[in-house]
Structure formats: C-alpha cells, structure tokens
XYZ file of C-alpha atoms in Angstrom:
600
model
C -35.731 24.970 -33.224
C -34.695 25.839 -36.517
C -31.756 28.684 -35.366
C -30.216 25.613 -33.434
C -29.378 23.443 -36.814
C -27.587 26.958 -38.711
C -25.553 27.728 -35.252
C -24.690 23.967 -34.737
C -23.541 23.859 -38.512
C -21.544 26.955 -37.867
C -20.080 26.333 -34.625
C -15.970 26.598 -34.522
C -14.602 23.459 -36.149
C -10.883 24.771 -36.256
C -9.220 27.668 -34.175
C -9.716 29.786 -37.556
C -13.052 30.014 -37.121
C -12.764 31.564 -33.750
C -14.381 35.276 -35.078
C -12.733 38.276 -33.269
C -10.418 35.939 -30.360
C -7.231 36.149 -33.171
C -5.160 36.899 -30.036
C -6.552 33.889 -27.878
C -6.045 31.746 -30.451
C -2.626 32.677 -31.281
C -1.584 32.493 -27.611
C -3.420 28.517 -27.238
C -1.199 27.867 -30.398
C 1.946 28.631 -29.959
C 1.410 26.757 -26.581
C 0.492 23.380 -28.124
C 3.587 24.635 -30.461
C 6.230 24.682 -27.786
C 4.677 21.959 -25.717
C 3.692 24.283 -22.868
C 0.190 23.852 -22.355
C -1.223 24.657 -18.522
C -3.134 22.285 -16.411
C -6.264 24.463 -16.250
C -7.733 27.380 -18.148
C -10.222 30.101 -17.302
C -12.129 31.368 -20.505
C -14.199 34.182 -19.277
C -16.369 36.974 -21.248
C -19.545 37.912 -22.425
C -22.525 34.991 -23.617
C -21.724 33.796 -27.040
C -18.043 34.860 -27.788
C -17.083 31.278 -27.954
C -15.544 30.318 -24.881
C -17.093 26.697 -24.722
C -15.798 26.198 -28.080
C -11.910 27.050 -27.811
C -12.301 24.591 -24.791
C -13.517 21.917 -27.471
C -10.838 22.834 -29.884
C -8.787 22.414 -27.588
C -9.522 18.976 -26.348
C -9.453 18.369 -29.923
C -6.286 19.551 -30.459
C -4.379 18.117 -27.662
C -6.074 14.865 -28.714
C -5.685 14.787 -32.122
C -3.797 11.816 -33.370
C -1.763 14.083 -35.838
C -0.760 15.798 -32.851
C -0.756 17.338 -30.192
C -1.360 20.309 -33.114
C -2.178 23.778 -33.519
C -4.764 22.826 -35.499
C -7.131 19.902 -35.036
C -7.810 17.843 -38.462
C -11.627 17.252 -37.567
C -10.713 13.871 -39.715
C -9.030 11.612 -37.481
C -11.367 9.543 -34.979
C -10.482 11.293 -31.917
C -11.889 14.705 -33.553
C -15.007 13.434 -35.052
C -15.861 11.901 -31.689
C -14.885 15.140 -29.616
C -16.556 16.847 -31.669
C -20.209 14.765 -31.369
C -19.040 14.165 -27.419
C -19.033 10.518 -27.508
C -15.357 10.279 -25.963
C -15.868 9.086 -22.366
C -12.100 11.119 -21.621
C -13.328 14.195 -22.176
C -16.475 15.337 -20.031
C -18.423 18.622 -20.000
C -20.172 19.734 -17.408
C -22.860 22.253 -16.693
C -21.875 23.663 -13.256
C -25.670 25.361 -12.991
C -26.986 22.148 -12.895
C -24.352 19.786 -10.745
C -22.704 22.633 -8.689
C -22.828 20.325 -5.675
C -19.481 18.725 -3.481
C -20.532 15.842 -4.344
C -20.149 16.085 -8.428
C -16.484 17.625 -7.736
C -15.642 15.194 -5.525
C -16.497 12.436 -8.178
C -14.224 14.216 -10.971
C -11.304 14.694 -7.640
C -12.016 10.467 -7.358
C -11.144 9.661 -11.215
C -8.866 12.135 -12.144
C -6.085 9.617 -11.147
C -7.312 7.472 -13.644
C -5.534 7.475 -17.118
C -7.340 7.884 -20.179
C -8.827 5.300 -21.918
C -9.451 6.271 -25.785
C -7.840 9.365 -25.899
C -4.143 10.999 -24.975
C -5.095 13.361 -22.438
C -8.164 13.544 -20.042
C -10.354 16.591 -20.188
C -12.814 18.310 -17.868
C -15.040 21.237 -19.489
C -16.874 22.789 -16.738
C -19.216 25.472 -17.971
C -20.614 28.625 -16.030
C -18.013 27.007 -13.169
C -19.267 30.041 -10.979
C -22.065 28.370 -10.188
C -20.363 26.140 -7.997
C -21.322 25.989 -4.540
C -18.500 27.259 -2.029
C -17.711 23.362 -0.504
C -17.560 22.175 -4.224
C -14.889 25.400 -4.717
C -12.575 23.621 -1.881
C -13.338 19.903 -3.057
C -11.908 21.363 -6.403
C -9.178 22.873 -5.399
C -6.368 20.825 -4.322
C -6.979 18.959 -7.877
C -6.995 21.961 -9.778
C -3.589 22.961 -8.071
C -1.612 19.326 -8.676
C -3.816 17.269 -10.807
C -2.282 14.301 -12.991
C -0.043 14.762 -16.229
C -2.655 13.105 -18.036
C -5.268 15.573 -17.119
C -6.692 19.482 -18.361
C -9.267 21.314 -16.244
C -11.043 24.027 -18.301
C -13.222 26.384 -16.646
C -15.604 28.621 -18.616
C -17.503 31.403 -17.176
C -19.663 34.889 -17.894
C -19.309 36.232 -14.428
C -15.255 35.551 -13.070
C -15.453 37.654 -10.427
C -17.561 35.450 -8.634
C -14.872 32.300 -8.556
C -12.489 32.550 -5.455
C -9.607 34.276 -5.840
C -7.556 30.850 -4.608
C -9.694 29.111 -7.817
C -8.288 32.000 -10.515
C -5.131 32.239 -9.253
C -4.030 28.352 -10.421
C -5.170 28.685 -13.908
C -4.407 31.005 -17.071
C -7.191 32.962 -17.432
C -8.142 33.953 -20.773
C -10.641 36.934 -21.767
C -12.908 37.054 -24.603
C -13.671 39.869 -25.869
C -17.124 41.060 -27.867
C -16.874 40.089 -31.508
C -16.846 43.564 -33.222
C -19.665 45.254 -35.655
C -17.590 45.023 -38.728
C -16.653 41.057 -37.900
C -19.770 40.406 -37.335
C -21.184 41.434 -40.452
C -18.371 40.095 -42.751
C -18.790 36.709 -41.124
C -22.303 36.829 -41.253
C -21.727 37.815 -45.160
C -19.923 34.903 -45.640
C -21.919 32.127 -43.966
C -25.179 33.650 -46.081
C -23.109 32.885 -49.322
C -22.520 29.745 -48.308
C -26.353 29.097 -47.377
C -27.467 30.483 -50.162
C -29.438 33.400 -47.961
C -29.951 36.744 -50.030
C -29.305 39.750 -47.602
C -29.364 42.897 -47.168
C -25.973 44.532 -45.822
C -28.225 46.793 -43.335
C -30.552 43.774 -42.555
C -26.702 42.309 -40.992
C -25.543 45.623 -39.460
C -29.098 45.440 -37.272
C -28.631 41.379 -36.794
C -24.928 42.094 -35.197
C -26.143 45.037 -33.122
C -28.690 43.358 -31.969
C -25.967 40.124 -30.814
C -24.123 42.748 -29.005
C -20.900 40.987 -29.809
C -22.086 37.303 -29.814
C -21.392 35.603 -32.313
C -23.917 32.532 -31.126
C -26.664 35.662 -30.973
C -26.205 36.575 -34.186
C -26.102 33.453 -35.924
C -29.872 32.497 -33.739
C -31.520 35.499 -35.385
C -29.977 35.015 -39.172
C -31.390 31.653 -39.189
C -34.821 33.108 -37.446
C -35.251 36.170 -39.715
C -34.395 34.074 -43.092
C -36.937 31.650 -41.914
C -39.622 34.282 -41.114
C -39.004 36.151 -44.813
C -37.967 32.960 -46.850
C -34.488 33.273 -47.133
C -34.290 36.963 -48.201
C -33.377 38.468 -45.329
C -34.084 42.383 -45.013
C -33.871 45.444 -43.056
C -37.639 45.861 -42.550
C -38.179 41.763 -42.572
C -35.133 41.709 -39.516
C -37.512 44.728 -37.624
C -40.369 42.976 -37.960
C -39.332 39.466 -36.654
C -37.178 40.877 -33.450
C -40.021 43.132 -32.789
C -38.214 46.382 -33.164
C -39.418 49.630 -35.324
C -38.806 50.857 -38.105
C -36.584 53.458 -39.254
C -39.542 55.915 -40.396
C -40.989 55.630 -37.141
C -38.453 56.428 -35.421
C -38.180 59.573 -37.563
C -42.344 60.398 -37.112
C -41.547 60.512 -33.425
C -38.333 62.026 -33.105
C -40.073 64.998 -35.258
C -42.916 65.120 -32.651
C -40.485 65.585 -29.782
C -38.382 68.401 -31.615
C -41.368 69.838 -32.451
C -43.343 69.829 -29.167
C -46.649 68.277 -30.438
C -47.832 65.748 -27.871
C -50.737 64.251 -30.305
C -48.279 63.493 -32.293
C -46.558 61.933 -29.783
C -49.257 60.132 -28.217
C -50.663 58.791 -31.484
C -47.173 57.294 -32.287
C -47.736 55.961 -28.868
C -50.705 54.260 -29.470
C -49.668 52.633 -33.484
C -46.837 50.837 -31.527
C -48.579 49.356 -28.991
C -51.310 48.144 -31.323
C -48.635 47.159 -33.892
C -47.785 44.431 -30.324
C -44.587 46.384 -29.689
C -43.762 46.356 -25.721
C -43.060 49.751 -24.248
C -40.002 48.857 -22.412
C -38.603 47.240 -25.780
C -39.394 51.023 -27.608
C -38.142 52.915 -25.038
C -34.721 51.176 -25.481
C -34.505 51.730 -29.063
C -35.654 55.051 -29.084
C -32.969 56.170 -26.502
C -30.314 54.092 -29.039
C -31.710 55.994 -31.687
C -30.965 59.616 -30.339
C -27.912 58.134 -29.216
C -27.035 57.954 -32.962
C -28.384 61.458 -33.603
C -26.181 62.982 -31.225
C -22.893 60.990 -32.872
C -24.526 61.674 -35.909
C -23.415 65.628 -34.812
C -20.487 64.429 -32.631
C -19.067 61.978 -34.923
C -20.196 62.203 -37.942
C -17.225 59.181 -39.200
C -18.273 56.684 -36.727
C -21.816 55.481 -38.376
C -19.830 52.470 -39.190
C -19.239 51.612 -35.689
C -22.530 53.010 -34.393
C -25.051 50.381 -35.922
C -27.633 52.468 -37.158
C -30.780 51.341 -38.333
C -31.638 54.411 -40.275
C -29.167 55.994 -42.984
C -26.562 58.387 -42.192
C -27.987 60.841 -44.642
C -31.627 60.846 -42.887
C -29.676 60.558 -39.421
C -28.279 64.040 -40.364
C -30.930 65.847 -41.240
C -32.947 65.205 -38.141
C -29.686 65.791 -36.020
C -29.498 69.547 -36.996
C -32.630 70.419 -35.649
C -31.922 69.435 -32.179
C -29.081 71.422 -30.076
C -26.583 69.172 -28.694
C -27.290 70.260 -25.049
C -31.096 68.883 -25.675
C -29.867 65.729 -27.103
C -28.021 64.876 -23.793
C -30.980 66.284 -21.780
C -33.508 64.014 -24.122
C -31.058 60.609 -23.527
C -30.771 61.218 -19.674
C -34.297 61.509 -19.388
C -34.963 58.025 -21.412
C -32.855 56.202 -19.146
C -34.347 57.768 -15.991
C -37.434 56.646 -17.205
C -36.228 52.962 -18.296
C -35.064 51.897 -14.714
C -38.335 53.155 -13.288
C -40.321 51.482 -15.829
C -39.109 47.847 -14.334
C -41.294 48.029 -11.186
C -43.718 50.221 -13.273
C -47.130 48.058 -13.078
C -48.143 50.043 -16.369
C -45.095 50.419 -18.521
C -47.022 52.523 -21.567
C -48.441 54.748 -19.566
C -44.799 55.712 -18.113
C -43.539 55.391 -21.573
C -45.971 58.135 -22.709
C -45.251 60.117 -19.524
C -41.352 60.199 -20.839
C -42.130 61.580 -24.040
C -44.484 63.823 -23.000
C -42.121 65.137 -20.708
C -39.570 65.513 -23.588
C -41.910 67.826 -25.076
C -42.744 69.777 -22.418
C -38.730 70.375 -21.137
C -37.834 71.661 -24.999
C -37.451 75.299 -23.123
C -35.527 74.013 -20.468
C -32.586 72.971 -22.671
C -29.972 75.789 -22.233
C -28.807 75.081 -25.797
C -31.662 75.832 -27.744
C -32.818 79.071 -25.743
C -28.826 80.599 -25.903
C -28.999 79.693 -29.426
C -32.017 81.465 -30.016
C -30.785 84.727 -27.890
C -28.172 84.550 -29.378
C -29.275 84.878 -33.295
C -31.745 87.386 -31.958
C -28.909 89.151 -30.615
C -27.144 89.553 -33.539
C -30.512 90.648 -35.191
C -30.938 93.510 -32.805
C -27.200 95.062 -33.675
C -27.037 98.097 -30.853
C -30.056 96.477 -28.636
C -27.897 92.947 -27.954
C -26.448 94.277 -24.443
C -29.455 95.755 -23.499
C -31.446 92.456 -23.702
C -28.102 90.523 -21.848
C -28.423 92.929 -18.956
C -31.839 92.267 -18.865
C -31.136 89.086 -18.603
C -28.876 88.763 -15.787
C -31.125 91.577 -13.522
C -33.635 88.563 -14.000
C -31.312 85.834 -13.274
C -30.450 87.779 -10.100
C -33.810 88.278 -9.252
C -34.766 84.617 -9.181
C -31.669 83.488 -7.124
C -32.619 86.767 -4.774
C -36.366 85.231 -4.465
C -34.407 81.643 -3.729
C -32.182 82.691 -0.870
C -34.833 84.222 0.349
C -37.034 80.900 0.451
C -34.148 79.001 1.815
C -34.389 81.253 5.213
C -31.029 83.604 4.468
C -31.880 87.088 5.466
C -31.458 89.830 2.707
C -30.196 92.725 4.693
C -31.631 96.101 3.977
C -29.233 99.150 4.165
C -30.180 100.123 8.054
C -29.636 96.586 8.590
C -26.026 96.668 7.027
C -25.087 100.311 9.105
C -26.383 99.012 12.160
C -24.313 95.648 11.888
C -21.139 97.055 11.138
C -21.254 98.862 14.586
C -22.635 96.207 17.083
C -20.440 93.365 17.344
C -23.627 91.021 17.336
C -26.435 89.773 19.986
C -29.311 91.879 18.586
C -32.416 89.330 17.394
C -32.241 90.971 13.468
C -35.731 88.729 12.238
C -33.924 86.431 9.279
C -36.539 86.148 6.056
C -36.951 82.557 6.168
C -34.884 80.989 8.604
C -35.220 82.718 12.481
C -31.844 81.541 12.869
C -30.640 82.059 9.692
C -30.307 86.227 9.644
C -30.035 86.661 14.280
C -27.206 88.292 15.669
C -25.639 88.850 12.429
C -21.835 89.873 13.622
C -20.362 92.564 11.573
C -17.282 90.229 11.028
C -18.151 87.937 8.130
C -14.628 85.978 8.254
C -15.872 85.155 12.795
C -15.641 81.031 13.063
C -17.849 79.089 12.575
C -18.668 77.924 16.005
C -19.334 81.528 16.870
C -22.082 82.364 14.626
C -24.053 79.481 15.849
C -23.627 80.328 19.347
C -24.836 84.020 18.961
C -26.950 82.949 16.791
C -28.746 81.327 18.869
C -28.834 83.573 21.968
C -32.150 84.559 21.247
C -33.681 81.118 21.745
C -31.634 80.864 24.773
C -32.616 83.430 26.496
C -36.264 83.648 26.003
C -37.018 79.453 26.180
C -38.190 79.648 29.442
C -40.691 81.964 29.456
C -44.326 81.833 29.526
C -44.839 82.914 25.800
C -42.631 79.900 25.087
C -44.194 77.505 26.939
C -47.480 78.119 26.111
C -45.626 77.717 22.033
C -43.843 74.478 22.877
C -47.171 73.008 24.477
C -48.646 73.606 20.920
C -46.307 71.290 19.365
C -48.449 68.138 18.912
C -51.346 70.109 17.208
C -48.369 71.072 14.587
C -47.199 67.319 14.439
C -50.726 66.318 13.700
C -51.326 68.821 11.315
C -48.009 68.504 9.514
C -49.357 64.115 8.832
C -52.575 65.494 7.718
C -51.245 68.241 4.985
C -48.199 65.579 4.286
C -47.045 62.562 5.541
C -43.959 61.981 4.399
C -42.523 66.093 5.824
C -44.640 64.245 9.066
C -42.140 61.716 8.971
C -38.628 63.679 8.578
C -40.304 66.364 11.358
C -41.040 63.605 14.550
C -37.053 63.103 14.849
C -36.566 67.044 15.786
C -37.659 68.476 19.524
C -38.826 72.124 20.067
C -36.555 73.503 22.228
C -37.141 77.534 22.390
C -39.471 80.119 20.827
C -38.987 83.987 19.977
C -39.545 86.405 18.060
C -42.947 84.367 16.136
C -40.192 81.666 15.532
C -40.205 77.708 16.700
C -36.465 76.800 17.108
C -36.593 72.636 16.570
C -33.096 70.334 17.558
C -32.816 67.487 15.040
C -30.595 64.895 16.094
C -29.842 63.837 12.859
C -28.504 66.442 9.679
C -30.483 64.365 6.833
C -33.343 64.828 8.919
C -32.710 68.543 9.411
C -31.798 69.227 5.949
C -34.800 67.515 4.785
C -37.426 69.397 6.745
C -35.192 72.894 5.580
C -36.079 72.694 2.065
C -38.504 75.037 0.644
C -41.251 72.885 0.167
C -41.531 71.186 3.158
C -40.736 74.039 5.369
C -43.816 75.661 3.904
C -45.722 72.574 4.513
C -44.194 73.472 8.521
C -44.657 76.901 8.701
C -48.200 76.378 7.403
C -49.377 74.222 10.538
C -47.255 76.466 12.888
C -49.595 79.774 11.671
C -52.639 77.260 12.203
C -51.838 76.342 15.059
C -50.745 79.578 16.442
C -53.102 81.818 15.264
C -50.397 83.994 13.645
C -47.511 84.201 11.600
C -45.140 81.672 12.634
C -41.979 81.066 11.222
C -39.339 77.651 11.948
C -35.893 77.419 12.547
C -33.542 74.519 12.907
C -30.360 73.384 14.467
C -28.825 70.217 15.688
C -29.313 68.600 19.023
C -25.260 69.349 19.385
C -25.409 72.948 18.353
C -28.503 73.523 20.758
C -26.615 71.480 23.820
C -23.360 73.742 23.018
C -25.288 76.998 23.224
C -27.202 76.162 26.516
C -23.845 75.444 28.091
C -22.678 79.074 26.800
C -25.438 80.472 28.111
C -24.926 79.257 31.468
C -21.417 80.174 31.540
C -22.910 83.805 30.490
C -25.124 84.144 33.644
C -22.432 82.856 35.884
C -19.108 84.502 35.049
C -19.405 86.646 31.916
C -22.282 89.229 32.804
C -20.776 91.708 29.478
C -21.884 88.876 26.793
C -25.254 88.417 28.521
C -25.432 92.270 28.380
C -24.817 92.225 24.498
C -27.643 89.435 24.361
C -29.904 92.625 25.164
C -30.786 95.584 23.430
C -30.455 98.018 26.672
C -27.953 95.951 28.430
C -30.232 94.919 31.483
C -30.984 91.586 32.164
C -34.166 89.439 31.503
C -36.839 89.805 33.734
C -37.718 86.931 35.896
C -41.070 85.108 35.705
C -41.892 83.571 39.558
C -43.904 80.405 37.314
C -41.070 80.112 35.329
C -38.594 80.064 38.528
C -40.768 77.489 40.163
C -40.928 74.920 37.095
C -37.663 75.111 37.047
C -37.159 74.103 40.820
C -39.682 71.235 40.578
C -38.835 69.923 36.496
C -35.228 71.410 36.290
C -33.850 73.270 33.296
C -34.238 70.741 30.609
C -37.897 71.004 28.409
C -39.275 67.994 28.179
C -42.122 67.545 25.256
C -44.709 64.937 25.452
C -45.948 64.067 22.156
C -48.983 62.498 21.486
C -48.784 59.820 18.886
C-alpha cells in the first residue's frame, strides 16, 4: 500500500522527530545523559503516538557506537541495522501473536546470554497486554533482575490490563495525543518536503480525523494526495475518507432548525446514494453541532475545535439555534448512535433521529422562553398576565399528574373532616386505593404509621365473601393483562392479591422494582383496564410490599386481641365487623393465610 512507503519514510529517525512527546524525550535523554537508564520501560497511550518508535530510538541510542548518546547518529552500523532490524541483539515481538509461556520462557532462557553485535541486548515487546496470564509469571522474575547487558521494553494501548506486579518493575511512560496544531505544522512540513500542494483546511480535517496519531495522519496524507494527484484539498480529503461536505452539513442543519422533514429526508436519501454509511453521518453530524454550540460557547477555540466548515459560516447557523436546543439536538445524536450498532437497518434509525430533531424543536425550553419572552416585552402591561397564565397551566398539568400517579387530591370536606379524625376512615384515593385511605390529620406521623392505617381497610375486609369472590378473579386479570401487554404481564406475575375493598385490588409485590414498575401510569392503566373487564365494574389497583402487607396483618391481629379502641377507629360507627359463618369456616379448615392458585 502506497500510505505504508510515506509513513515508513517518515517514521522517527532521531528523538527530534518524536511530534508532541517533548517531555518523554527529554526525560529518556537526560537518562542516557547521566548513565541512569532502567532495566525495563512501559510506553503506554493511544494507537499511533509513537511508542514503538522511542523503543527503537532507544535501542539505537544505547547502541550507538558514538555512544551510549542522547541522540542516535543513524550513520554508524549499529543504527542503520537497528533501524532495518537485522541486529539479532535486539528482538521485537508482537505479543498478539506469541502471547504464549512458551515464547517468554524462550526470551527468560537467553537473556543470560551476552550480546553478540551490539552493546546491550534488547527486547521490544509490542501490545505486551496480550500476554497470556502464565506468560505474565514466566516474565516476571526476569523483568525484576534481568542481566546488565539486557533492556526489556514493553509497549502497550491498554496498561490497565498488565498485572499490577508487571507495572510496578518498570518506568512507565505515557504518551500523550499529538495535538491539532502539531499535527498540522508537521504535516505542513513533510508536504514541503514531498513536494504535496495542500490546503491548510484539507490538514486541519486530516489531523482531526488521526485523533492525535501521528501514524493516522501520515496514512491518509499519503492516501488523499494519491486519490487527487498530489494536490491535496478540503473537498478532495471529504471525498476520499468518505465524509461530507461542509455545505451539506449546512442544507441539513437548516432543515432541522427549520422543522421541514422533506428536507430532511431528501438530504437523507443524497447521502446514502452518494455511498455514505449512516452510522459514519451520524457521527459527523453530531461533531458538527458540537462545533455550532462552541461556535456560541467559545467562539476563540475554532482553532482547537477542527472544523470542517469556516468559522464565519459556523456562526451564522449557530445564532439561529438556542443553546438549550443545541444540547438537546447532541444528546439525542448520541442516543441514537449506540442504538444504531445492533440496529439491523442503520438509515432507517438515522432518519428516525432527525426526524425526531424536528419534531422536539417545541420541546426545547430555550427557544419557547425565548420566544415568551420577546413577546413579553411586546405586550408592555399584558406580560404578567400571560406569566400567570402560564403557571395556572403548569399547575394544572402537574395537578392532572398526581392525580394519575394514584395521590388523592383532597376536596375541602375532605380536608375539615381529616383534621378532626385522627385517621381509620377508608377516604377513596384518586388513583391509588392506598394512596389517599385513612389519611391522618398529622402530616409530620412516621412513616411506618401511615402504611399501617393505611392499610386497615384491606385488613379488615380480606376475608369476606365480596373479597373472595375478587381474589378468585385474579387469573382472568393475569390473562388479560399478557393479552393487552406482555411485558406489564411480566412485572404483574411477581405480586399476590391479598385483600379487596372499596372497588380496589390491593396486590403484595415482593420485590420494589417490580412494584414500582407496575405503579406507573401507563401500565397501571393497562391493570386497571383488565380489573374493570374482569369485574364488570370500575376497579381500581393498589400496591404494597409483601413486608408492609405481613406488618399490617400482624397489627391487625394485635387490634382484635388487646387493643379493641384502634379496631373501633378502623370503623365508621365504632362497632365491629360482622362475621360471615363461610368465612369463619374457611378459615378453620385453610387458616388465615389466602392462598391464590394461578393458572399459567
């Protein structure tokens, strides 16, 4: 491949060419300096950032018959035969492809033999995390006390994969990314040298797209100047990596600030016939309102920012978005980018994404308080007017949501009669039959108190005929429930009926996902639904835990037994419940517990 002959010809010959590691460098120098070099290194960083190559320098540099030297001559025979890898002393290895004990043991078996052609022995193992875990132990007694003669150097993308006993007898080095503005100066340089006319932008994209490596960037110089004839520029670099260009990006950018799905779609449809592949857009489109919000937010750093369009054009588009929909817009992109990797259709959820950045252009907060907000100051005297009418609707909609979620919205009877009972009457909740029973008077009462009268209701009635007759129905609800939806079916099996009154199932969970699940809105209509069904009337659910339940049966039975005033307040007129002779005799043949057969 041709990129292969430009990045050999430009691979580090001396430690000066080592692009954006100046403090690596310097450190490996004034080692060799003072004559305190290690026995082992650890070079670890991102692909490309020349980790492989400072271990070569330094083979060469130790080595070196002008030395050992800061800087290797790349004259001397030593170099020139490092440097093509025909010295038999110093051996690099690709740990992906011999990670096995039995290639460490080898190196553990010669290591204690001196050099032959060269001053010091050196091992280069690559990508060393690759190594197995018995080739980790076969390496490490000779990493710890190898011979004078000898330098281990490890390289490796991923060190926190290397045991910690392996890191621990070496000086690790990181490499960082080579910046955006080192990038481009060095690629700058190497096309005067080629004689390659480029564009500055064209170099800005080609180090963008290395993300920091400088072996990246050098692979698509040489494959853009080959695919536009040694004038490399910006819209010869989109074409040959595939990416779009900067007007497109603009055509669709309008379409989403603007709401027009053709638009949209039609954009859409020119990439994919243009071969582009929808994962590959959806990337650079999210990178590209990434630079229209900085474009707002930091207007200085479209140095740093690699844009592919100009600054100028970058700003213009950027005021007609509000910064809250910007954020809103980016979140959504990446949403959709991690579900598009086990998408089988990737365009079609690439057109779903943008579509849906049309539709949500009312949802952003920013644009709509920016709008109220002019119109406010329009309107002069008639501004507070529409902010109250605002906030009566805002409370309106959470009113109409607590209600959904089962809290009862007391009327002002309700609120009289509470303050003067101290709790126990069945009060029927709006959503939730547990939710708004018993209500005490005392808002600040514990916790553990409100569930218990709470749930006196349940308790008291759950063993009469009217509830039995309820429970029995359960199964029909179950099966219902799978038909309307299987997956509130699923969440529902793990909770029990365990009482009924008032036109309200009471269901035990054991679990609280499980419980909280089946309680949203949604899916408790989905419940409540079968339960009417099934009962032939209005039928509402309520749920607690298996615990809660278990700790208000027990109360109840201490009630009946020794504390006849708290079954009183359990009652409206204070007497006690009636007794039902079926009831009396299930309970003498089944005991007290209800036990529900379902039928799968």
């Amino acid at each position: 491949m041709a990129h292969i002959a430009l990045y050999r010809a430009w691979r580090p010959q001396t430690f000066h060419d080592m692009v954006g590691q100046q403090h690596i460098v310097q450190t490996l120098q004034n080692a060799i300096r003072e004559d305190r070099l290690s026995h082992a290194y650890l070079f670890s960083g991102p692909r490309g950032t020349g980790k492989t190559s400072a271990a070569r320098l330094l083979a060469k540099a130790v080595n070196c018959e002008r030395g050992p030297t800061p800087e290797p001559c790349n004259e001397c025979e030593p170099c020139r035969r490092i440097a093509a890898g025909a010295v038999m002393d110093v051996v690099e290895i690709d740990a992906a492809s011999n990670r096995g004990v039995e290639e460490i043991r080898d190196i553990r078996d010669k290591v204690k033999y001196s050099p032959t052609e060269v001053r010091r022995k050196v091992y280069i193992i690559d990508e060393v995390h690759m190594l197995t875990t018995e080739a980790f132990n076969a390496l490490l007694k000779t990493l710890e006390e190898p011979p004078a003669h000898v330098m281990f150097m490890l390289a490796t993308t991923e060190p926190h994969r290397l045991p910690p006993t392996i890191i621990s007898r070496c000086q690790r080095f990181e490499f960082r990314r080579v910046s955006l503005e080192e990038q481009a100066e060095w690629l700058q340089g190497i096309c005067r040298q080629e004689g390659i006319e480029a564009e500055e932008e064209a170099l800005v994209y080609i180090a963008r797209l290395s993300d920091g490596g400088m072996r990246d960037a050098l692979s698509l110089l040489d494959q853009i100047s080959s695919f536009s004839d040694g004038r490399v520029t910006l819209q010869g670099a989109t074409e040959a990596t595939g990416g779009l260009p900067a007007e497109q990006f603009s055509r669709l950018a309008a379409a989403v600030r603007d709401s027009n799905a053709s638009a949209v779609l039609a954009e859409v449809d020119e990439m994919m016939r243009a071969g582009k592949s929808a994962d590959k857009c959806l990337e650079q489109l999210m990178h590209y309102f990434r630079d229209l919000l900085l474009a707002q937010l930091a207007p200085a750093a479209s140095a740093s920012a690699g844009r592919v369009a100009s600054p100028a054009e970058l700003k213009g588009m950027a005021e007609g978005f509000p910064r809250e929909r910007l954020f809103a817009i980016i979140d959504v992109l990446n949403r959709y980018q991690s579900e598009m990797k086990y998408a089988a259709h990737p365009q079609t959820m690439f057109e779903i994404a943008l579509l849906k950045l049309c539709t949500d252009s009312n949802s952003a907060d920013g644009s709509s308080s920016g709008a109220a907000a002019s119109r406010a100051t329009a309107g002069g005297g008639g501004a507070e007017v529409q902010q109250l009418q605002r906030q009566v609707a805002a409370l309106e909609r959470k009113l109409e949501e607590l209600q959904r979620s089962g809290i009862a919205i007391p009327s002002e009877g309700d609120s009289s009669s509470g303050g003067r009972s101290g709790g126990g009457s069945a009060v029927r909740g709006g959503g939730n039959g547990w939710g708004g029973r018993g209500s005490s008077g005392a808002g600040s009462a514990p916790k553990a108190a409100r569930q218990r009268i709470k749930l006196d209701p349940f308790v008291a009635s759950r063993g009469s005929q009217l509830a039995l007759q309820a429970m029995g129905k359960w199964p029909q609800v179950l099966a219902r429930v799978k038909e309307e939806r299987v997956t509130v079916h699923a969440w529902l099996v793990d909770g029990e009926p365990v009482a009924y009154a008032d036109d309200t199932v009471l269901v035990a969970f054991r679990n609280s996902i499980h419980r909280e699940t089946t309680e949203k809105p949604a899916n408790k209509q989905v419940i409540e639904k079968a339960l009417t069904a099934v009962m032939g009337h209005p039928t509402e659910l309520a749920t607690t835990l298996q615990k809660e339940w278990q700790e208000a049966l027990a109360g109840g039975s201490q009630a009946q037994a020794g504390q006849p005033e708290e079954l009183q307040l359990a009652t409206e007129d204070g007497a006690s419940p009636p007794s039902e002779p079926l009831v009396d005799e299930a309970y003498k043949l089944f005991g007290e517990e209800l036990v529900v057969i379902r039928d799968e």
